[in-house]
GROMACS .gro file of C-alpha atoms in nm:
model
  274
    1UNK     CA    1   0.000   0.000   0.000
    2UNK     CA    2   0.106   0.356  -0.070
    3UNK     CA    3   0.199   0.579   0.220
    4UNK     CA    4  -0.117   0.769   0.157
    5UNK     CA    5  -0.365   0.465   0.156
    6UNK     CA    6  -0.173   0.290   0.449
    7UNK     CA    7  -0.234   0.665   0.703
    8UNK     CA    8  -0.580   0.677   0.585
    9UNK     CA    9  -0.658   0.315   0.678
   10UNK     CA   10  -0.439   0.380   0.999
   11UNK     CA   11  -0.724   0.732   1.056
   12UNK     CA   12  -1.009   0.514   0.953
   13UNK     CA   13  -0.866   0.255   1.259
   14UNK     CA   14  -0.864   0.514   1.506
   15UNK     CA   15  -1.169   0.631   1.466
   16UNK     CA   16  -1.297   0.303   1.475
   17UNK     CA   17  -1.164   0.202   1.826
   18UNK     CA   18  -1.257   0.504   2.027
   19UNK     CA   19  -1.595   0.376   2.088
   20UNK     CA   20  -1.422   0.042   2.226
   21UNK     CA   21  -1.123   0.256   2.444
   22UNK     CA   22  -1.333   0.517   2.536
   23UNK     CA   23  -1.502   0.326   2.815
   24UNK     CA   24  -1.268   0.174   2.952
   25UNK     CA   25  -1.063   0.543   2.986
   26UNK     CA   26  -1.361   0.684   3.147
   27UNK     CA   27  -1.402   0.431   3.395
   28UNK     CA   28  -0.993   0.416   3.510
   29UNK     CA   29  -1.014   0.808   3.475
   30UNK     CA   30  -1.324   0.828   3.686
   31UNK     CA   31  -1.186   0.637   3.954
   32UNK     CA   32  -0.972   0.905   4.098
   33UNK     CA   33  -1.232   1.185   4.088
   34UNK     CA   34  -1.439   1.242   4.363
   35UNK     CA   35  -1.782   1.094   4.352
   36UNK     CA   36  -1.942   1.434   4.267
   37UNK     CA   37  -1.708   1.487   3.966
   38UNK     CA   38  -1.831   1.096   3.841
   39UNK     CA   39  -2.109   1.229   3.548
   40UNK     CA   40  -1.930   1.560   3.456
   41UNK     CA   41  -1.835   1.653   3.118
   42UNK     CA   42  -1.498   1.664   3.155
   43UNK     CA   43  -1.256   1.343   3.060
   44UNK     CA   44  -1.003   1.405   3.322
   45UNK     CA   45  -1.012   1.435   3.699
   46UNK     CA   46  -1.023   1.811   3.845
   47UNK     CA   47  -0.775   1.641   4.124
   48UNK     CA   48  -0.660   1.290   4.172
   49UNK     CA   49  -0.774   1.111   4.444
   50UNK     CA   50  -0.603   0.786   4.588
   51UNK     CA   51  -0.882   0.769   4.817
   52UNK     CA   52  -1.107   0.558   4.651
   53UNK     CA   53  -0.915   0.288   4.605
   54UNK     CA   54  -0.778   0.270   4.918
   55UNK     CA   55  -1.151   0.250   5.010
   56UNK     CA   56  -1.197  -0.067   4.763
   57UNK     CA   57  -1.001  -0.270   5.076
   58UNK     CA   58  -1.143  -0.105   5.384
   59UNK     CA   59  -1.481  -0.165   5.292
   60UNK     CA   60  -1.488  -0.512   5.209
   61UNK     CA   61  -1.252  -0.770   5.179
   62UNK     CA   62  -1.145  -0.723   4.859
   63UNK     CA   63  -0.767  -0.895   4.858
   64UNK     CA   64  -0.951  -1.192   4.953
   65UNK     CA   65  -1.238  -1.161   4.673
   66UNK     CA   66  -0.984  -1.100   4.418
   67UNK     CA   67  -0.816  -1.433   4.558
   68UNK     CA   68  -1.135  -1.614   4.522
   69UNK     CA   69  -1.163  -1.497   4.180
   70UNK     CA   70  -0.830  -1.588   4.063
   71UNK     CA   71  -0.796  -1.922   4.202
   72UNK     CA   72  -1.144  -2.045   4.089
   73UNK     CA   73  -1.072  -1.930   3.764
   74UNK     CA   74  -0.748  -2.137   3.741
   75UNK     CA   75  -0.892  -2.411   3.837
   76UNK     CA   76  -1.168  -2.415   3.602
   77UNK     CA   77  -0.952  -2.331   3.354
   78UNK     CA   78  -0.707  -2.605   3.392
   79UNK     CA   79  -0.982  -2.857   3.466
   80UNK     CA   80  -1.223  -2.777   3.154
   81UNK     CA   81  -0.893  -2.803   2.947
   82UNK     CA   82  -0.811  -3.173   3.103
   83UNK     CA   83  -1.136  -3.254   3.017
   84UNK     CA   84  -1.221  -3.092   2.721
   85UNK     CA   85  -0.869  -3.252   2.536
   86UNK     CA   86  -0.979  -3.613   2.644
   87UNK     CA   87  -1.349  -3.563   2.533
   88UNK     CA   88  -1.229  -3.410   2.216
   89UNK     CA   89  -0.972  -3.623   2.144
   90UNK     CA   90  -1.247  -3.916   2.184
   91UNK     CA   91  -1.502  -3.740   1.969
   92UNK     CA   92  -1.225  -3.724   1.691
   93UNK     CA   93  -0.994  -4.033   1.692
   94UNK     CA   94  -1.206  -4.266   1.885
   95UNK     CA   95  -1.454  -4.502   1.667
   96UNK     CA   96  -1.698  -4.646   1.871
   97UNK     CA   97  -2.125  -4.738   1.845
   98UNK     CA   98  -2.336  -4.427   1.873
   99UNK     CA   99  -2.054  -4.155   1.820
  100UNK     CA  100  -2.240  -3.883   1.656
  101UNK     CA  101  -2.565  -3.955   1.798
  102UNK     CA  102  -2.424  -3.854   2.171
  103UNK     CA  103  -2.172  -3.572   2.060
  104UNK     CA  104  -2.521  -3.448   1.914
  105UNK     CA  105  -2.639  -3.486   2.228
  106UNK     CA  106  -2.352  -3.357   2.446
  107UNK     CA  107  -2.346  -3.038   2.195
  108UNK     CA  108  -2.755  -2.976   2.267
  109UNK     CA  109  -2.595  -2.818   2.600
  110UNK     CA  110  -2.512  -2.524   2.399
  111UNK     CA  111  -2.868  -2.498   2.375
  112UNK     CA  112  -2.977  -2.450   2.726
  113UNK     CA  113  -2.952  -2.124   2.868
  114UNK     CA  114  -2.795  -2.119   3.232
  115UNK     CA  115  -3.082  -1.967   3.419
  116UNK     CA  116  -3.295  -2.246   3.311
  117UNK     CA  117  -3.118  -2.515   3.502
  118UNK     CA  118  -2.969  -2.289   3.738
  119UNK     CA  119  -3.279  -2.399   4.007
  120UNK     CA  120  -3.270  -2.791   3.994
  121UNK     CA  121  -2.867  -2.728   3.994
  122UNK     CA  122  -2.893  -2.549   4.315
  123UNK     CA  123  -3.166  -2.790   4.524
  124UNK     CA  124  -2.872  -3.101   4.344
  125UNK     CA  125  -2.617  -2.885   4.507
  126UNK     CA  126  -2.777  -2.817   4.837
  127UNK     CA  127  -2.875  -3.148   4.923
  128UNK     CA  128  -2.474  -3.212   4.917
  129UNK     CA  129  -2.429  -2.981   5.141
  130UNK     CA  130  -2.232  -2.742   4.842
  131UNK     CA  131  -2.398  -2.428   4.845
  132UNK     CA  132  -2.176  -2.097   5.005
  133UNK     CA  133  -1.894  -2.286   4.898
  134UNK     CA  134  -1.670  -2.263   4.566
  135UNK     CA  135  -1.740  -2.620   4.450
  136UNK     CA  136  -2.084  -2.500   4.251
  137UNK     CA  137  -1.847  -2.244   4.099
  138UNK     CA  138  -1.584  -2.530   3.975
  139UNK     CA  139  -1.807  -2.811   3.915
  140UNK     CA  140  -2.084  -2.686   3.726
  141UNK     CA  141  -1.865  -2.442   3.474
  142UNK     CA  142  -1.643  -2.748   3.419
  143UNK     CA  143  -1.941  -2.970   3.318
  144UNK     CA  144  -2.183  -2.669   3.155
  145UNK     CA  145  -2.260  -2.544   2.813
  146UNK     CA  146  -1.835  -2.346   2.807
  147UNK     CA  147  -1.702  -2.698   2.905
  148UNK     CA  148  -1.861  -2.835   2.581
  149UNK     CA  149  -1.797  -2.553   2.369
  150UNK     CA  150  -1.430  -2.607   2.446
  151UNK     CA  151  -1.500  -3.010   2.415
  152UNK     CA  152  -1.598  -2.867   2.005
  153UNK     CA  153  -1.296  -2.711   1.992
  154UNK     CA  154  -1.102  -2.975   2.104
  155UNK     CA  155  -1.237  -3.220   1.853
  156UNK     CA  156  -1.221  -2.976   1.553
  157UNK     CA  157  -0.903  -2.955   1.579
  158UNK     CA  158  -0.783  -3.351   1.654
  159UNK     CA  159  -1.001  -3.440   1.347
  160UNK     CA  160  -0.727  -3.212   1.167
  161UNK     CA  161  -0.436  -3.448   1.269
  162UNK     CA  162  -0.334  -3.675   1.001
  163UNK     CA  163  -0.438  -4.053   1.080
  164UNK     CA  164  -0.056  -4.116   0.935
  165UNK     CA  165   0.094  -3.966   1.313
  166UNK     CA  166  -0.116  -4.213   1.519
  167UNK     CA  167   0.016  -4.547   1.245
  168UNK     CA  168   0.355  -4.428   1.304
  169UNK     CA  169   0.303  -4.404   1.657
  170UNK     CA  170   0.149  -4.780   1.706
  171UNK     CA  171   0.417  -4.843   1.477
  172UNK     CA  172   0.653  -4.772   1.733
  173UNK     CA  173   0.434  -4.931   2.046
  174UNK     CA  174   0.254  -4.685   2.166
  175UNK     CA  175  -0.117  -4.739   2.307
  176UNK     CA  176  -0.377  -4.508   2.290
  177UNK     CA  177  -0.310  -4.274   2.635
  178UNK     CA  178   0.067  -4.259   2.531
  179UNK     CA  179  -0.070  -4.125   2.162
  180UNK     CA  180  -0.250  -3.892   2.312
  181UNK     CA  181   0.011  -3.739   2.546
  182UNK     CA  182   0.279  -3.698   2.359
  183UNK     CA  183   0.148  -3.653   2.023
  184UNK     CA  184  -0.180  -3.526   2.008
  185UNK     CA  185  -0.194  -3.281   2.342
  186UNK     CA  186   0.160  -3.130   2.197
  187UNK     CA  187   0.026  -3.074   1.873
  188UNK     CA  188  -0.312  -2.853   2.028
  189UNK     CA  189  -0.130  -2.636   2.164
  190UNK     CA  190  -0.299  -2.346   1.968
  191UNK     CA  191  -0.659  -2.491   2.054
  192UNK     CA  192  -0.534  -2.558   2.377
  193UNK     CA  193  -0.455  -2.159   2.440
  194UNK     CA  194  -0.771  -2.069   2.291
  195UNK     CA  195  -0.966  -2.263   2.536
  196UNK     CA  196  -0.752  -2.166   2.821
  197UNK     CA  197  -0.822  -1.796   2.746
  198UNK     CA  198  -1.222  -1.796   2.711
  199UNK     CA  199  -1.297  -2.032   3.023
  200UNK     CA  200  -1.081  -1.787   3.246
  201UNK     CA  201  -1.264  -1.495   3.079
  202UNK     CA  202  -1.572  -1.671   3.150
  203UNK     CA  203  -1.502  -1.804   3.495
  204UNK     CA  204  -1.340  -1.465   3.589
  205UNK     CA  205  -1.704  -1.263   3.475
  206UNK     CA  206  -1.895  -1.495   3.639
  207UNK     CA  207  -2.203  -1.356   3.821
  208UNK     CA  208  -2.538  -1.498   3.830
  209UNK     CA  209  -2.391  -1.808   3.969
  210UNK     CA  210  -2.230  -1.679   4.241
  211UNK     CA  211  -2.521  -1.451   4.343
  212UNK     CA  212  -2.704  -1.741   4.381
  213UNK     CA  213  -2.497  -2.011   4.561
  214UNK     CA  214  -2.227  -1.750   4.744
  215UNK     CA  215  -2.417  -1.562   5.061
  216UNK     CA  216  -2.085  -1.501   5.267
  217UNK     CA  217  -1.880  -1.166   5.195
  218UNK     CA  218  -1.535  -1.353   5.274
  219UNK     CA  219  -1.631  -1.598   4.976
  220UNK     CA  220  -1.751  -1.357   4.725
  221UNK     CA  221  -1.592  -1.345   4.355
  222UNK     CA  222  -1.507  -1.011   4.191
  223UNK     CA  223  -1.863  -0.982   3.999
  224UNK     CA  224  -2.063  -0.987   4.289
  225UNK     CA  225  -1.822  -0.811   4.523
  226UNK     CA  226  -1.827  -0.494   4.284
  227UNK     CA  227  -2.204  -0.426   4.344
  228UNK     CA  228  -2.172  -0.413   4.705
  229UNK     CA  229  -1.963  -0.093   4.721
  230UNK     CA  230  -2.250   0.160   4.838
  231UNK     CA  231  -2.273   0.418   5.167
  232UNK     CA  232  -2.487   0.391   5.476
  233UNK     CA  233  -2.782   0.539   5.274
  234UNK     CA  234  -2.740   0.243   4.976
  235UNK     CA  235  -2.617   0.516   4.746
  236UNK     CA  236  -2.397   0.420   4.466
  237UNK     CA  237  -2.001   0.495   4.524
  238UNK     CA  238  -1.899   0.499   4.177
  239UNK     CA  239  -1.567   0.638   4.246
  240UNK     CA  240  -1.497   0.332   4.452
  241UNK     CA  241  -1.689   0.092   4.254
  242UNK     CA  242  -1.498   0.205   3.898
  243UNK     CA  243  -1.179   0.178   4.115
  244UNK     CA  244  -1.256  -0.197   4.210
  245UNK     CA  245  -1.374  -0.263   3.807
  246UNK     CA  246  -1.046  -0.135   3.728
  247UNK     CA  247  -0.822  -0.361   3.915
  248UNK     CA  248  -1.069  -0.635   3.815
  249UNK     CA  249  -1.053  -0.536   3.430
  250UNK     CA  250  -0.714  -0.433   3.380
  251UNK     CA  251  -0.529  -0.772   3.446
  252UNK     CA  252  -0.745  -0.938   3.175
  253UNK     CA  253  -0.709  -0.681   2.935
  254UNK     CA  254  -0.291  -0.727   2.996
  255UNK     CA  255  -0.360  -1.109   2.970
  256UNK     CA  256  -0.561  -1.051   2.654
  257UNK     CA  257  -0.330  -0.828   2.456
  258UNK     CA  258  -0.067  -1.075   2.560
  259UNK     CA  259  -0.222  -1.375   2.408
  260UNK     CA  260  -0.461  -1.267   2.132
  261UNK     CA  261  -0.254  -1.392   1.855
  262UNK     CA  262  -0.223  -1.752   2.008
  263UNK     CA  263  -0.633  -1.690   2.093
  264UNK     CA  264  -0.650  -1.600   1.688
  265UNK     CA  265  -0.435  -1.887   1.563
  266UNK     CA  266  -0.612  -2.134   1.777
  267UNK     CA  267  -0.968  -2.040   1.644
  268UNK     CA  268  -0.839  -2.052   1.248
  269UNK     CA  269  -0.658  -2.391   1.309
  270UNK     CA  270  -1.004  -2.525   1.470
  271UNK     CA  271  -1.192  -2.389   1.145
  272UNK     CA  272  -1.385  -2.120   1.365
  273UNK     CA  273  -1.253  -1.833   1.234
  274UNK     CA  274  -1.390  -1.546   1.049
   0.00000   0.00000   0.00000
């Protein structure tokens, strides 16, 4: 492209982004104003405040929300990705009576919107004695509708692998697990990171679940801890409350920008791109 085509694409981008930066300046901007400053015209603070965010940890127990948030999220992570691989990788090598019929059947989970099962799921989980613990916020994402997404994934991109790897590998005495370990999991690396980063997005945003099985502060996840951030009167603090969005927001973003092009090559080598 000519110099003069490549800064007019380059003016067209900019323009096109400010509606997707622009919020997220305002609300790190906004956090050091004062709360009476939060809706006024101008786009940067009259006088920056620390204050709210030191308020973010005196008036709850943020550190350990933000803990909560980050380990469950791991977890989930690494636990939809263990499963996900094995379920794929039988979905797509695997022969066996009935294969389509129940991937049909595993993939009609996609179908089922969350809030409709979300009241058996909690009477299942409070007859075990689970609810206002983290286990209804590991078990059920690991097993729900993302868990089988990433199970789709998974098998798009084994059915990929040439059949002529897994020959060469019997060829050379290895059994099924020890295919799959060393030559399959290696190779999905790219699906692999896709996976990783959309569960942790998803686990990390999590909030209807934990609304409805979470009732102690000290176990709250970052979601539901952010709407809690009013004064005695139950008046909104949105200085304090864009200060705790910020911390929760900005470490994803980082993450994000960090790993969008192995997020990008593991859609296109699953065939879901574009």
């Amino acid at each position: 492209m000519s110099i003069r085509t490549r800064l007019l694409l380059y003016g067209v981008l900019l323009v096109l982004c400010v509606p997707f930066v622009f919020p997220t300046w305002w609300m790190i901007t906004s956090s050091f104003k004062p709360n009476a400053e939060i809706f006024s015209p101008s786009l940067w603070p009259s006088s920056w405040s620390l204050e709210p965010w030191r308020q973010v940890f005196t008036m709850q127990p943020f550190a350990q929300q933000y803990f909560n948030s980050a380990y469950i999220a791991v977890v989930v992570t690494l636990g939809t990705l263990v499963v996900a691989s094995m379920a794929g990788y039988a979905f797509a090598r695997i022969r066996f009576r009935g294969q389509n019929v129940l991937f049909l059947l595993v993939l009609t989970g996609l179908l089922i919107p969350s809030e409709v099962t979300i009241v058996p799921l909690f009477r299942i989980l409070n007859s075990l004695g689970l609810v206002d613990t983290h286990w209804p916020l590991i078990l059920v994402p690991m097993l729900g509708p993302s868990s089988v997404l990433a199970t789709f994934i998974m098998r798009q991109f084994f059915i990929t692998l040439p059949g002529e790897l897994e020959e060469a590998a019997r060829m050379d005495g290895l059994g099924r697990p020890a295919i799959f370990r060393r030559i399959a999991l290696p190779l999905a690396r790219p699906a692999l990171g896709a996976v990783a980063i959309f569960t942790f997005l998803h686990s990390w945003n999590l909030y209807l679940e934990p609304v409805v099985y979470i009732s102690s502060r000290t176990k709250y996840t970052l979601p539901q801890a952010l709407t809690q951030f009013t004064d005695a009167y139950q008046g909104q603090l949105w200085n304090v409350q864009l200060s705790a969005a910020s911390m929760t927001a900005i470490p994803v973003l980082i993450v994000f920008v960090l790993a969008q092009r192995q997020f990008i090559e593991g859609l296109a080598h699953t065939g879901l791109k574009g």
